[in-house]
PDB file of C-alpha atoms in Angstrom:
ATOM      1  CA  MET A   1       0.000   0.000   0.000  1.00 42.00           C
ATOM      2  CA  LYS A   2       2.795   2.401   0.896  1.00 40.00           C
ATOM      3  CA  LYS A   3       4.461   1.576  -2.429  1.00 41.00           C
ATOM      4  CA  LEU A   4       1.206   2.323  -4.287  1.00 38.00           C
ATOM      5  CA  ILE A   5       0.790   5.714  -2.559  1.00 40.00           C
ATOM      6  CA  ALA A   6       4.413   6.569  -3.273  1.00 42.00           C
ATOM      7  CA  GLY A   7       3.947   5.681  -6.922  1.00 44.00           C
ATOM      8  CA  VAL A   8       0.837   7.892  -7.192  1.00 37.00           C
ATOM      9  CA  MET A   9       2.668  10.762  -5.537  1.00 42.00           C
ATOM     10  CA  MET A  10       5.545  10.346  -7.990  1.00 43.00           C
ATOM     11  CA  LEU A  11       3.120  10.444 -10.964  1.00 38.00           C
ATOM     12  CA  VAL A  12       1.454  13.591  -9.622  1.00 38.00           C
ATOM     13  CA  LEU A  13       4.851  15.238  -9.110  1.00 38.00           C
ATOM     14  CA  LEU A  14       5.992  14.332 -12.626  1.00 39.00           C
ATOM     15  CA  SER A  15       2.712  15.562 -14.109  1.00 42.00           C
ATOM     16  CA  SER A  16       3.076  18.829 -12.242  1.00 42.00           C
ATOM     17  CA  CYS A  17       6.650  19.283 -13.459  1.00 41.00           C
ATOM     18  CA  GLY A  18       5.605  18.432 -17.005  1.00 44.00           C
ATOM     19  CA  ASN A  19       2.894  21.126 -16.977  1.00 43.00           C
ATOM     20  CA  LYS A  20       5.420  23.716 -15.836  1.00 40.00           C
ATOM     21  CA  ARG A  21       7.708  22.868 -18.731  1.00 37.00           C
ATOM     22  CA  THR A  22       4.947  23.131 -21.355  1.00 38.00           C
ATOM     23  CA  SER A  23       3.951  26.591 -20.047  1.00 37.00           C
ATOM     24  CA  ILE A  24       7.407  28.000 -20.915  1.00 35.00           C
ATOM     25  CA  ASP A  25       7.729  29.589 -24.408  1.00 38.00           C
ATOM     26  CA  PRO A  26      10.795  27.903 -25.957  1.00 34.00           C
ATOM     27  CA  PHE A  27      11.314  30.982 -28.279  1.00 31.00           C
ATOM     28  CA  ALA A  28      10.995  33.586 -25.560  1.00 37.00           C
ATOM     29  CA  SER A  29      14.745  34.036 -25.065  1.00 39.00           C
ATOM     30  CA  ILE A  30      15.384  34.092 -28.844  1.00 35.00           C
ATOM     31  CA  THR A  31      12.600  36.653 -29.376  1.00 39.00           C
ATOM     32  CA  HIS A  32      14.049  38.798 -26.637  1.00 42.00           C
ATOM     33  CA  GLU A  33      17.487  38.640 -28.252  1.00 41.00           C
ATOM     34  CA  VAL A  34      16.059  39.486 -31.687  1.00 38.00           C
ATOM     35  CA  ASP A  35      14.118  42.436 -30.262  1.00 47.00           C
ATOM     36  CA  SER A  36      17.262  43.585 -28.507  1.00 45.00           C
ATOM     37  CA  ILE A  37      19.269  43.350 -31.751  1.00 36.00           C
ATOM     38  CA  ARG A  38      16.556  45.208 -33.660  1.00 41.00           C
ATOM     39  CA  GLN A  39      16.535  47.981 -31.087  1.00 46.00           C
ATOM     40  CA  LYS A  40      20.301  48.294 -31.420  1.00 40.00           C
ATOM     41  CA  GLU A  41      20.074  48.319 -35.246  1.00 39.00           C
ATOM     42  CA  ASP A  42      17.331  50.944 -35.143  1.00 42.00           C
ATOM     43  CA  SER A  43      19.459  53.001 -32.789  1.00 40.00           C
ATOM     44  CA  ILE A  44      22.515  52.694 -35.055  1.00 36.00           C
ATOM     45  CA  HIS A  45      20.422  53.469 -38.164  1.00 37.00           C
ATOM     46  CA  GLN A  46      18.980  56.550 -36.540  1.00 38.00           C
ATOM     47  CA  GLU A  47      22.462  57.738 -35.647  1.00 36.00           C
ATOM     48  CA  LYS A  48      23.601  57.334 -39.272  1.00 38.00           C
ATOM     49  CA  LEU A  49      20.655  59.181 -40.758  1.00 37.00           C
ATOM     50  CA  PRO A  50      21.714  62.720 -41.789  1.00 47.00           C
ATOM     51  CA  GLU A  51      20.141  65.444 -39.741  1.00 63.00           C
ATOM     52  CA  ASP A  52      18.169  68.213 -41.399  1.00 78.00           C
ATOM     53  CA  PRO A  53      20.677  70.889 -42.392  1.00 86.00           C
ATOM     54  CA  LYS A  54      20.591  73.817 -40.040  1.00 88.00           C
ATOM     55  CA  PRO A  55      20.421  77.251 -41.694  1.00 93.00           C
ATOM     56  CA  THR A  56      23.350  79.589 -41.189  1.00 92.00           C
ATOM     57  CA  GLU A  57      24.005  83.239 -41.928  1.00 92.00           C
ATOM     58  CA  VAL A  58      24.895  82.447 -45.552  1.00 92.00           C
ATOM     59  CA  ASP A  59      21.347  81.171 -46.136  1.00 94.00           C
ATOM     60  CA  GLU A  60      19.876  84.642 -45.643  1.00 94.00           C
ATOM     61  CA  SER A  61      20.934  85.726 -49.139  1.00 94.00           C
ATOM     62  CA  PHE A  62      21.103  83.215 -51.970  1.00 97.00           C
ATOM     63  CA  ASP A  63      24.129  85.018 -53.437  1.00 95.00           C
ATOM     64  CA  ASP A  64      26.039  84.506 -50.185  1.00 95.00           C
ATOM     65  CA  PHE A  65      24.948  80.884 -50.012  1.00 97.00           C
ATOM     66  CA  ILE A  66      25.842  79.953 -53.600  1.00 97.00           C
ATOM     67  CA  TYR A  67      29.342  81.393 -53.289  1.00 95.00           C
ATOM     68  CA  ASN A  68      29.959  79.406 -50.091  1.00 97.00           C
ATOM     69  CA  PHE A  69      28.295  76.312 -51.601  1.00 98.00           C
ATOM     70  CA  ALA A  70      30.688  76.420 -54.565  1.00 97.00           C
ATOM     71  CA  SER A  71      33.753  77.222 -52.448  1.00 96.00           C
ATOM     72  CA  ASP A  72      33.290  74.954 -49.417  1.00 96.00           C
ATOM     73  CA  ASP A  73      33.497  71.211 -50.057  1.00 96.00           C
ATOM     74  CA  THR A  74      31.992  70.288 -46.682  1.00 96.00           C
ATOM     75  CA  LEU A  75      29.034  72.651 -47.029  1.00 97.00           C
ATOM     76  CA  GLN A  76      28.352  71.379 -50.538  1.00 97.00           C
ATOM     77  CA  PHE A  77      28.091  67.765 -49.386  1.00 96.00           C
ATOM     78  CA  GLN A  78      25.718  68.839 -46.613  1.00 96.00           C
ATOM     79  CA  ARG A  79      23.474  70.775 -48.994  1.00 98.00           C
ATOM     80  CA  VAL A  80      22.989  68.215 -51.794  1.00 98.00           C
ATOM     81  CA  ARG A  81      20.032  65.876 -51.437  1.00 97.00           C
ATOM     82  CA  PHE A  82      21.354  62.421 -52.319  1.00 98.00           C
ATOM     83  CA  PRO A  83      20.688  60.449 -54.375  1.00 98.00           C
ATOM     84  CA  LEU A  84      20.528  63.527 -56.611  1.00 98.00           C
ATOM     85  CA  PRO A  85      18.262  63.298 -59.700  1.00 98.00           C
ATOM     86  CA  TYR A  86      20.220  64.222 -62.849  1.00 98.00           C
ATOM     87  CA  TYR A  87      18.190  64.651 -66.029  1.00 98.00           C
ATOM     88  CA  ASN A  88      19.943  64.503 -69.405  1.00 96.00           C
ATOM     89  CA  GLY A  89      17.178  65.239 -71.868  1.00 92.00           C
ATOM     90  CA  ASP A  90      14.624  62.482 -71.296  1.00 91.00           C
ATOM     91  CA  GLU A  91      17.054  60.250 -69.405  1.00 96.00           C
ATOM     92  CA  LYS A  92      17.329  60.285 -65.637  1.00 97.00           C
ATOM     93  CA  VAL A  93      20.027  58.923 -63.341  1.00 97.00           C
ATOM     94  CA  ASN A  94      20.490  59.266 -59.592  1.00 98.00           C
ATOM     95  CA  ILE A  95      23.895  60.442 -58.404  1.00 98.00           C
ATOM     96  CA  GLU A  96      24.927  58.718 -55.185  1.00 97.00           C
ATOM     97  CA  LYS A  97      26.966  60.632 -52.638  1.00 96.00           C
ATOM     98  CA  ARG A  98      30.081  58.527 -53.188  1.00 96.00           C
ATOM     99  CA  PHE A  99      30.149  59.543 -56.868  1.00 97.00           C
ATOM    100  CA  TRP A 100      29.659  63.272 -56.319  1.00 97.00           C
ATOM    101  CA  LYS A 101      32.517  65.540 -57.350  1.00 96.00           C
ATOM    102  CA  HIS A 102      32.850  69.049 -55.972  1.00 97.00           C
ATOM    103  CA  ASP A 103      31.336  71.611 -58.346  1.00 97.00           C
ATOM    104  CA  ASN A 104      32.982  75.040 -58.338  1.00 97.00           C
ATOM    105  CA  LEU A 105      30.245  76.543 -60.514  1.00 97.00           C
ATOM    106  CA  PHE A 106      31.491  80.017 -61.531  1.00 94.00           C
ATOM    107  CA  THR A 107      33.672  80.818 -58.499  1.00 93.00           C
ATOM    108  CA  LYS A 108      36.926  80.106 -60.364  1.00 91.00           C
ATOM    109  CA  GLN A 109      36.141  82.864 -62.857  1.00 92.00           C
ATOM    110  CA  HIS A 110      36.854  86.571 -62.410  1.00 93.00           C
ATOM    111  CA  TYR A 111      33.162  87.320 -62.963  1.00 95.00           C
ATOM    112  CA  TYR A 112      29.795  85.678 -63.589  1.00 97.00           C
ATOM    113  CA  THR A 113      26.885  86.774 -65.772  1.00 98.00           C
ATOM    114  CA  LEU A 114      23.183  87.325 -65.120  1.00 98.00           C
ATOM    115  CA  LEU A 115      20.380  87.585 -67.681  1.00 98.00           C
ATOM    116  CA  PHE A 116      17.216  89.691 -67.416  1.00 98.00           C
ATOM    117  CA  ASP A 117      14.443  90.775 -69.758  1.00 97.00           C
ATOM    118  CA  ARG A 118      13.502  93.907 -67.796  1.00 96.00           C
ATOM    119  CA  GLU A 119      15.374  96.377 -65.607  1.00 96.00           C
ATOM    120  CA  GLU A 120      12.859  96.055 -62.761  1.00 96.00           C
ATOM    121  CA  ASP A 121      13.648  92.333 -62.469  1.00 96.00           C
ATOM    122  CA  MET A 122      17.185  93.204 -61.413  1.00 96.00           C
ATOM    123  CA  ASP A 123      15.745  94.169 -58.009  1.00 95.00           C
ATOM    124  CA  LEU A 124      15.253  90.449 -57.319  1.00 95.00           C
ATOM    125  CA  VAL A 125      18.996  90.102 -56.708  1.00 95.00           C
ATOM    126  CA  GLY A 126      19.513  89.985 -52.942  1.00 92.00           C
ATOM    127  CA  ASP A 127      15.838  89.299 -52.151  1.00 95.00           C
ATOM    128  CA  THR A 128      15.847  87.387 -48.829  1.00 95.00           C
ATOM    129  CA  SER A 129      12.277  86.091 -49.225  1.00 96.00           C
ATOM    130  CA  LEU A 130      13.132  83.732 -52.110  1.00 97.00           C
ATOM    131  CA  THR A 131      12.441  80.018 -51.619  1.00 97.00           C
ATOM    132  CA  SER A 132      13.310  78.656 -55.078  1.00 98.00           C
ATOM    133  CA  VAL A 133      16.277  79.624 -57.296  1.00 98.00           C
ATOM    134  CA  GLN A 134      17.936  78.028 -60.328  1.00 98.00           C
ATOM    135  CA  VAL A 135      21.588  78.413 -61.281  1.00 98.00           C
ATOM    136  CA  GLU A 136      22.221  77.964 -65.000  1.00 98.00           C
ATOM    137  CA  TRP A 137      25.090  77.346 -67.385  1.00 98.00           C
ATOM    138  CA  ILE A 138      24.306  78.331 -70.971  1.00 97.00           C
ATOM    139  CA  PHE A 139      26.714  76.682 -73.413  1.00 97.00           C
ATOM    140  CA  VAL A 140      26.732  79.065 -76.359  1.00 94.00           C
ATOM    141  CA  LYS A 141      28.292  76.928 -79.098  1.00 91.00           C
ATOM    142  CA  LYS A 142      26.644  73.644 -78.080  1.00 93.00           C
ATOM    143  CA  ARG A 143      23.274  75.349 -77.505  1.00 93.00           C
ATOM    144  CA  MET A 144      22.788  73.467 -74.238  1.00 96.00           C
ATOM    145  CA  MET A 145      21.632  74.582 -70.797  1.00 97.00           C
ATOM    146  CA  LYS A 146      22.581  72.987 -67.476  1.00 98.00           C
ATOM    147  CA  ARG A 147      20.263  74.010 -64.661  1.00 98.00           C
ATOM    148  CA  TYR A 148      20.711  73.445 -60.901  1.00 98.00           C
ATOM    149  CA  TYR A 149      17.497  73.529 -58.854  1.00 98.00           C
ATOM    150  CA  PHE A 150      17.818  74.930 -55.319  1.00 98.00           C
ATOM    151  CA  GLU A 151      15.015  75.022 -52.739  1.00 98.00           C
ATOM    152  CA  ARG A 152      15.065  76.669 -49.324  1.00 97.00           C
ATOM    153  CA  ILE A 153      13.889  74.010 -46.855  1.00 96.00           C
ATOM    154  CA  LYS A 154      13.441  74.977 -43.215  1.00 95.00           C
ATOM    155  CA  GLY A 155      15.577  78.019 -43.892  1.00 96.00           C
ATOM    156  CA  ALA A 156      18.464  76.146 -45.537  1.00 98.00           C
ATOM    157  CA  TRP A 157      19.221  76.101 -49.282  1.00 98.00           C
ATOM    158  CA  ILE A 158      19.365  72.571 -50.749  1.00 98.00           C
ATOM    159  CA  LEU A 159      20.304  71.357 -54.249  1.00 98.00           C
ATOM    160  CA  GLU A 160      17.372  69.173 -55.312  1.00 98.00           C
ATOM    161  CA  ALA A 161      18.110  68.267 -58.967  1.00 98.00           C
ATOM    162  CA  ILE A 162      20.176  69.017 -62.081  1.00 98.00           C
ATOM    163  CA  ASN A 163      18.769  69.211 -65.610  1.00 98.00           C
ATOM    164  CA  LEU A 164      20.759  69.268 -68.858  1.00 98.00           C
ATOM    165  CA  ARG A 165      18.778  70.071 -72.013  1.00 96.00           C
ATOM    166  CA  SER A 166      19.120  71.584 -75.456  1.00 95.00           C
ATOM    167  CA  ILE A 167      18.073  75.189 -76.096  1.00 91.00           C
ATOM    168  CA  GLU A 168      15.082  75.432 -78.393  1.00 84.00           C
ATOM    169  CA  GLN A 169      15.468  77.368 -81.615  1.00 78.00           C
ATOM    170  CA  SER A 170      13.378  80.527 -81.826  1.00 73.00           C
ATOM    171  CA  GLU A 171      11.775  81.808 -85.006  1.00 75.00           C
ATOM    172  CA  ASN A 172      13.383  85.195 -84.356  1.00 81.00           C
ATOM    173  CA  GLU A 173      17.115  85.782 -84.037  1.00 90.00           C
ATOM    174  CA  ASP A 174      18.071  83.784 -80.976  1.00 92.00           C
ATOM    175  CA  PHE A 175      19.811  85.889 -78.323  1.00 95.00           C
ATOM    176  CA  VAL A 176      22.276  83.188 -77.233  1.00 94.00           C
ATOM    177  CA  GLU A 177      23.308  82.518 -80.821  1.00 93.00           C
ATOM    178  CA  PHE A 178      23.556  86.252 -81.498  1.00 96.00           C
ATOM    179  CA  PHE A 179      25.642  86.916 -78.405  1.00 97.00           C
ATOM    180  CA  GLY A 180      28.055  84.087 -79.189  1.00 96.00           C
ATOM    181  CA  ARG A 181      28.860  85.752 -82.489  1.00 97.00           C
ATOM    182  CA  PHE A 182      28.760  89.260 -81.011  1.00 98.00           C
ATOM    183  CA  ALA A 183      31.384  88.326 -78.403  1.00 97.00           C
ATOM    184  CA  SER A 184      33.761  86.561 -80.791  1.00 97.00           C
ATOM    185  CA  ASP A 185      33.470  88.483 -84.088  1.00 97.00           C
ATOM    186  CA  SER A 186      34.628  92.133 -83.891  1.00 97.00           C
ATOM    187  CA  ILE A 187      33.318  92.999 -87.362  1.00 97.00           C
ATOM    188  CA  PHE A 188      29.881  91.612 -86.555  1.00 98.00           C
ATOM    189  CA  GLN A 189      30.049  93.360 -83.183  1.00 98.00           C
ATOM    190  CA  SER A 190      30.680  96.760 -84.768  1.00 97.00           C
ATOM    191  CA  GLN A 191      27.618  96.243 -86.957  1.00 97.00           C
ATOM    192  CA  ARG A 192      25.441  95.571 -83.921  1.00 98.00           C
ATOM    193  CA  VAL A 193      26.447  98.498 -81.693  1.00 98.00           C
ATOM    194  CA  PHE A 194      24.033 101.401 -81.929  1.00 98.00           C
ATOM    195  CA  ASP A 195      25.738 104.710 -82.632  1.00 97.00           C
ATOM    196  CA  PRO A 196      25.725 106.787 -80.470  1.00 97.00           C
ATOM    197  CA  LEU A 197      25.800 104.310 -77.601  1.00 98.00           C
ATOM    198  CA  VAL A 198      24.399 105.375 -74.227  1.00 98.00           C
ATOM    199  CA  PHE A 199      27.207 105.153 -71.678  1.00 98.00           C
ATOM    200  CA  VAL A 200      26.665 105.172 -67.903  1.00 97.00           C
ATOM    201  CA  THR A 201      29.646 105.308 -65.565  1.00 96.00           C
ATOM    202  CA  SER A 202      30.849 106.582 -62.197  1.00 92.00           C
ATOM    203  CA  ASP A 203      31.766 110.239 -61.904  1.00 87.00           C
ATOM    204  CA  PRO A 204      35.584 110.359 -61.592  1.00 84.00           C
ATOM    205  CA  ASP A 205      35.235 113.499 -59.435  1.00 82.00           C
ATOM    206  CA  ASP A 206      32.520 112.100 -57.138  1.00 82.00           C
ATOM    207  CA  ASP A 207      32.385 108.458 -56.106  1.00 76.00           C
ATOM    208  CA  PHE A 208      28.695 108.790 -55.189  1.00 82.00           C
ATOM    209  CA  SER A 209      27.558 110.226 -58.528  1.00 90.00           C
ATOM    210  CA  ILE A 210      26.722 108.514 -61.820  1.00 93.00           C
ATOM    211  CA  LEU A 211      27.258 110.100 -65.212  1.00 95.00           C
ATOM    212  CA  GLU A 212      25.175 109.336 -68.293  1.00 96.00           C
ATOM    213  CA  THR A 213      26.535 110.334 -71.661  1.00 96.00           C
ATOM    214  CA  THR A 214      27.029 108.836 -75.131  1.00 97.00           C
ATOM    215  CA  ILE A 215      30.023 107.382 -76.937  1.00 97.00           C
ATOM    216  CA  ASP A 216      30.530 106.478 -80.583  1.00 96.00           C
ATOM    217  CA  ARG A 217      31.113 102.997 -81.929  1.00 95.00           C
ATOM    218  CA  ASN A 218      34.907 103.310 -81.902  1.00 94.00           C
ATOM    219  CA  GLN A 219      34.898 104.421 -78.259  1.00 97.00           C
ATOM    220  CA  TRP A 220      32.905 101.315 -77.376  1.00 97.00           C
ATOM    221  CA  PHE A 221      35.874  99.171 -78.369  1.00 96.00           C
ATOM    222  CA  ALA A 222      38.065 101.208 -76.031  1.00 95.00           C
ATOM    223  CA  PHE A 223      35.745 100.795 -73.048  1.00 95.00           C
ATOM    224  CA  LYS A 224      34.193  97.367 -73.603  1.00 96.00           C
ATOM    225  CA  PRO A 225      34.981  94.466 -71.231  1.00 95.00           C
ATOM    226  CA  VAL A 226      36.239  91.032 -72.254  1.00 95.00           C
ATOM    227  CA  LEU A 227      33.084  89.141 -73.192  1.00 97.00           C
ATOM    228  CA  PRO A 228      32.487  85.419 -72.573  1.00 95.00           C
ATOM    229  CA  THR A 229      32.401  83.465 -75.820  1.00 95.00           C
ATOM    230  CA  ASP A 230      31.850  79.825 -74.778  1.00 94.00           C
ATOM    231  CA  ARG A 231      29.300  79.911 -71.980  1.00 96.00           C
ATOM    232  CA  LEU A 232      27.176  82.239 -69.906  1.00 97.00           C
ATOM    233  CA  SER A 233      26.136  81.756 -66.307  1.00 97.00           C
ATOM    234  CA  ASN A 234      22.809  82.874 -64.924  1.00 98.00           C
ATOM    235  CA  ILE A 235      21.024  82.885 -61.597  1.00 98.00           C
ATOM    236  CA  ASN A 236      17.278  82.733 -62.049  1.00 98.00           C
ATOM    237  CA  TYR A 237      15.741  84.421 -59.016  1.00 97.00           C
ATOM    238  CA  GLY A 238      12.318  84.374 -60.639  1.00 96.00           C
ATOM    239  CA  GLN A 239      12.908  86.948 -63.361  1.00 96.00           C
ATOM    240  CA  ARG A 240      11.445  86.588 -66.820  1.00 89.00           C
ATOM    241  CA  ASN A 241      13.669  85.022 -69.462  1.00 90.00           C
ATOM    242  CA  ASP A 242      11.502  84.829 -72.565  1.00 92.00           C
ATOM    243  CA  ASP A 243      13.073  83.718 -75.841  1.00 87.00           C
ATOM    244  CA  ASP A 244      10.732  86.075 -77.684  1.00 88.00           C
ATOM    245  CA  SER A 245      11.478  89.101 -75.500  1.00 94.00           C
ATOM    246  CA  SER A 246      12.413  92.252 -77.415  1.00 95.00           C
ATOM    247  CA  THR A 247      14.980  93.307 -74.766  1.00 97.00           C
ATOM    248  CA  LYS A 248      17.795  91.517 -72.948  1.00 98.00           C
ATOM    249  CA  ILE A 249      20.106  92.701 -70.186  1.00 98.00           C
ATOM    250  CA  LEU A 250      23.423  90.972 -69.595  1.00 98.00           C
ATOM    251  CA  ALA A 251      25.064  91.833 -66.267  1.00 98.00           C
ATOM    252  CA  LEU A 252      28.713  90.956 -65.649  1.00 98.00           C
ATOM    253  CA  LYS A 253      29.446  90.813 -61.919  1.00 96.00           C
ATOM    254  CA  GLY A 254      32.888  90.329 -60.395  1.00 95.00           C
ATOM    255  CA  ASN A 255      33.637  87.649 -57.829  1.00 91.00           C
ATOM    256  CA  GLY A 256      34.662  89.874 -54.937  1.00 85.00           C
ATOM    257  CA  ASN A 257      36.664  92.303 -57.075  1.00 90.00           C
ATOM    258  CA  GLY A 258      34.226  95.216 -57.510  1.00 91.00           C
ATOM    259  CA  PHE A 259      33.784  94.630 -61.242  1.00 95.00           C
ATOM    260  CA  SER A 260      30.328  95.547 -62.597  1.00 96.00           C
ATOM    261  CA  ASN A 261      29.347  95.991 -66.258  1.00 98.00           C
ATOM    262  CA  ILE A 262      25.840  95.841 -67.698  1.00 98.00           C
ATOM    263  CA  LEU A 263      25.015  95.507 -71.391  1.00 98.00           C
ATOM    264  CA  TYR A 264      21.531  96.446 -72.647  1.00 98.00           C
ATOM    265  CA  PHE A 265      20.311  94.867 -75.887  1.00 98.00           C
ATOM    266  CA  ARG A 266      17.137  95.346 -77.896  1.00 98.00           C
ATOM    267  CA  ARG A 267      15.677  93.610 -80.903  1.00 96.00           C
ATOM    268  CA  LYS A 268      15.258  96.083 -83.735  1.00 93.00           C
ATOM    269  CA  GLY A 269      13.947  95.036 -87.131  1.00 91.00           C
ATOM    270  CA  GLY A 270      14.267  91.413 -86.014  1.00 91.00           C
ATOM    271  CA  ALA A 271      17.986  91.801 -85.181  1.00 96.00           C
ATOM    272  CA  TRP A 272      19.684  92.323 -81.818  1.00 97.00           C
ATOM    273  CA  GLU A 273      21.775  95.419 -81.108  1.00 98.00           C
ATOM    274  CA  LEU A 274      23.617  96.887 -78.112  1.00 98.00           C
ATOM    275  CA  TYR A 275      22.124 100.296 -77.287  1.00 98.00           C
ATOM    276  CA  LYS A 276      23.369 100.985 -73.731  1.00 98.00           C
ATOM    277  CA  PHE A 277      26.497 100.176 -71.745  1.00 98.00           C
ATOM    278  CA  GLU A 278      27.012 100.667 -68.026  1.00 98.00           C
ATOM    279  CA  ASP A 279      30.340 100.471 -66.221  1.00 97.00           C
ATOM    280  CA  THR A 280      30.117 101.214 -62.476  1.00 94.00           C
ATOM    281  CA  SER A 281      33.099  99.128 -61.387  1.00 93.00           C
ATOM    282  CA  ILE A 282      34.696 100.163 -58.137  1.00 86.00           C
TER     283      ILE A 282
END
């Protein structure tokens, strides 16, 4: 009898121990380890994610920003949204960060150029309320345009995309084609300078005064600046740039050297001519 009771007690004890084992989740420790690993991975991933760029003083004016963007390798990497969409006509590729090469834009030149259709649009330069600006290279001989799209996001300027495309041919005399010949062919240039030419310059006797007079065609060649023949730069702040416009203004601005020349063109009888020249260099 004692043996029978002992056997029953042993069976009950074994049954009880067996129930305890089946109540334990055999994957609990593995799940915990996986969750722990995932938390660590998430933490590492979050640390590697680039933070939103913080605006600095150079972001106040786009002109200040673009000069620093083109000059400072570190700032440029921070202000390009990678992978960067690059459109070549109808084809699109994404440029990864590891393949990006520093772009000096026009900072290695003595001056850069700006294009306007109207004088009032020149007031857009230095506007601190802008949120979208495009920087352009106009390749005169190849008739191509390379455009960089910048957006101000949370106060910081960011390069969002680049677009390379051909320049459409206009029914009228195309300004880019005209200017390419005007800048490189002196005989053609003399034919397209209105005589007398309006000339605006600083008063040599008063640094705060501007003189407006006229000069003849031969004097133009004595005063004229060296003109770009291969490519023009442009910063599109939102100004009009219509291929069919009857007026064009080409501003030549020095990179920190006080140089400032402005050429005023108009379309007369279907052909472009220079009718006003301004030299207010310091």
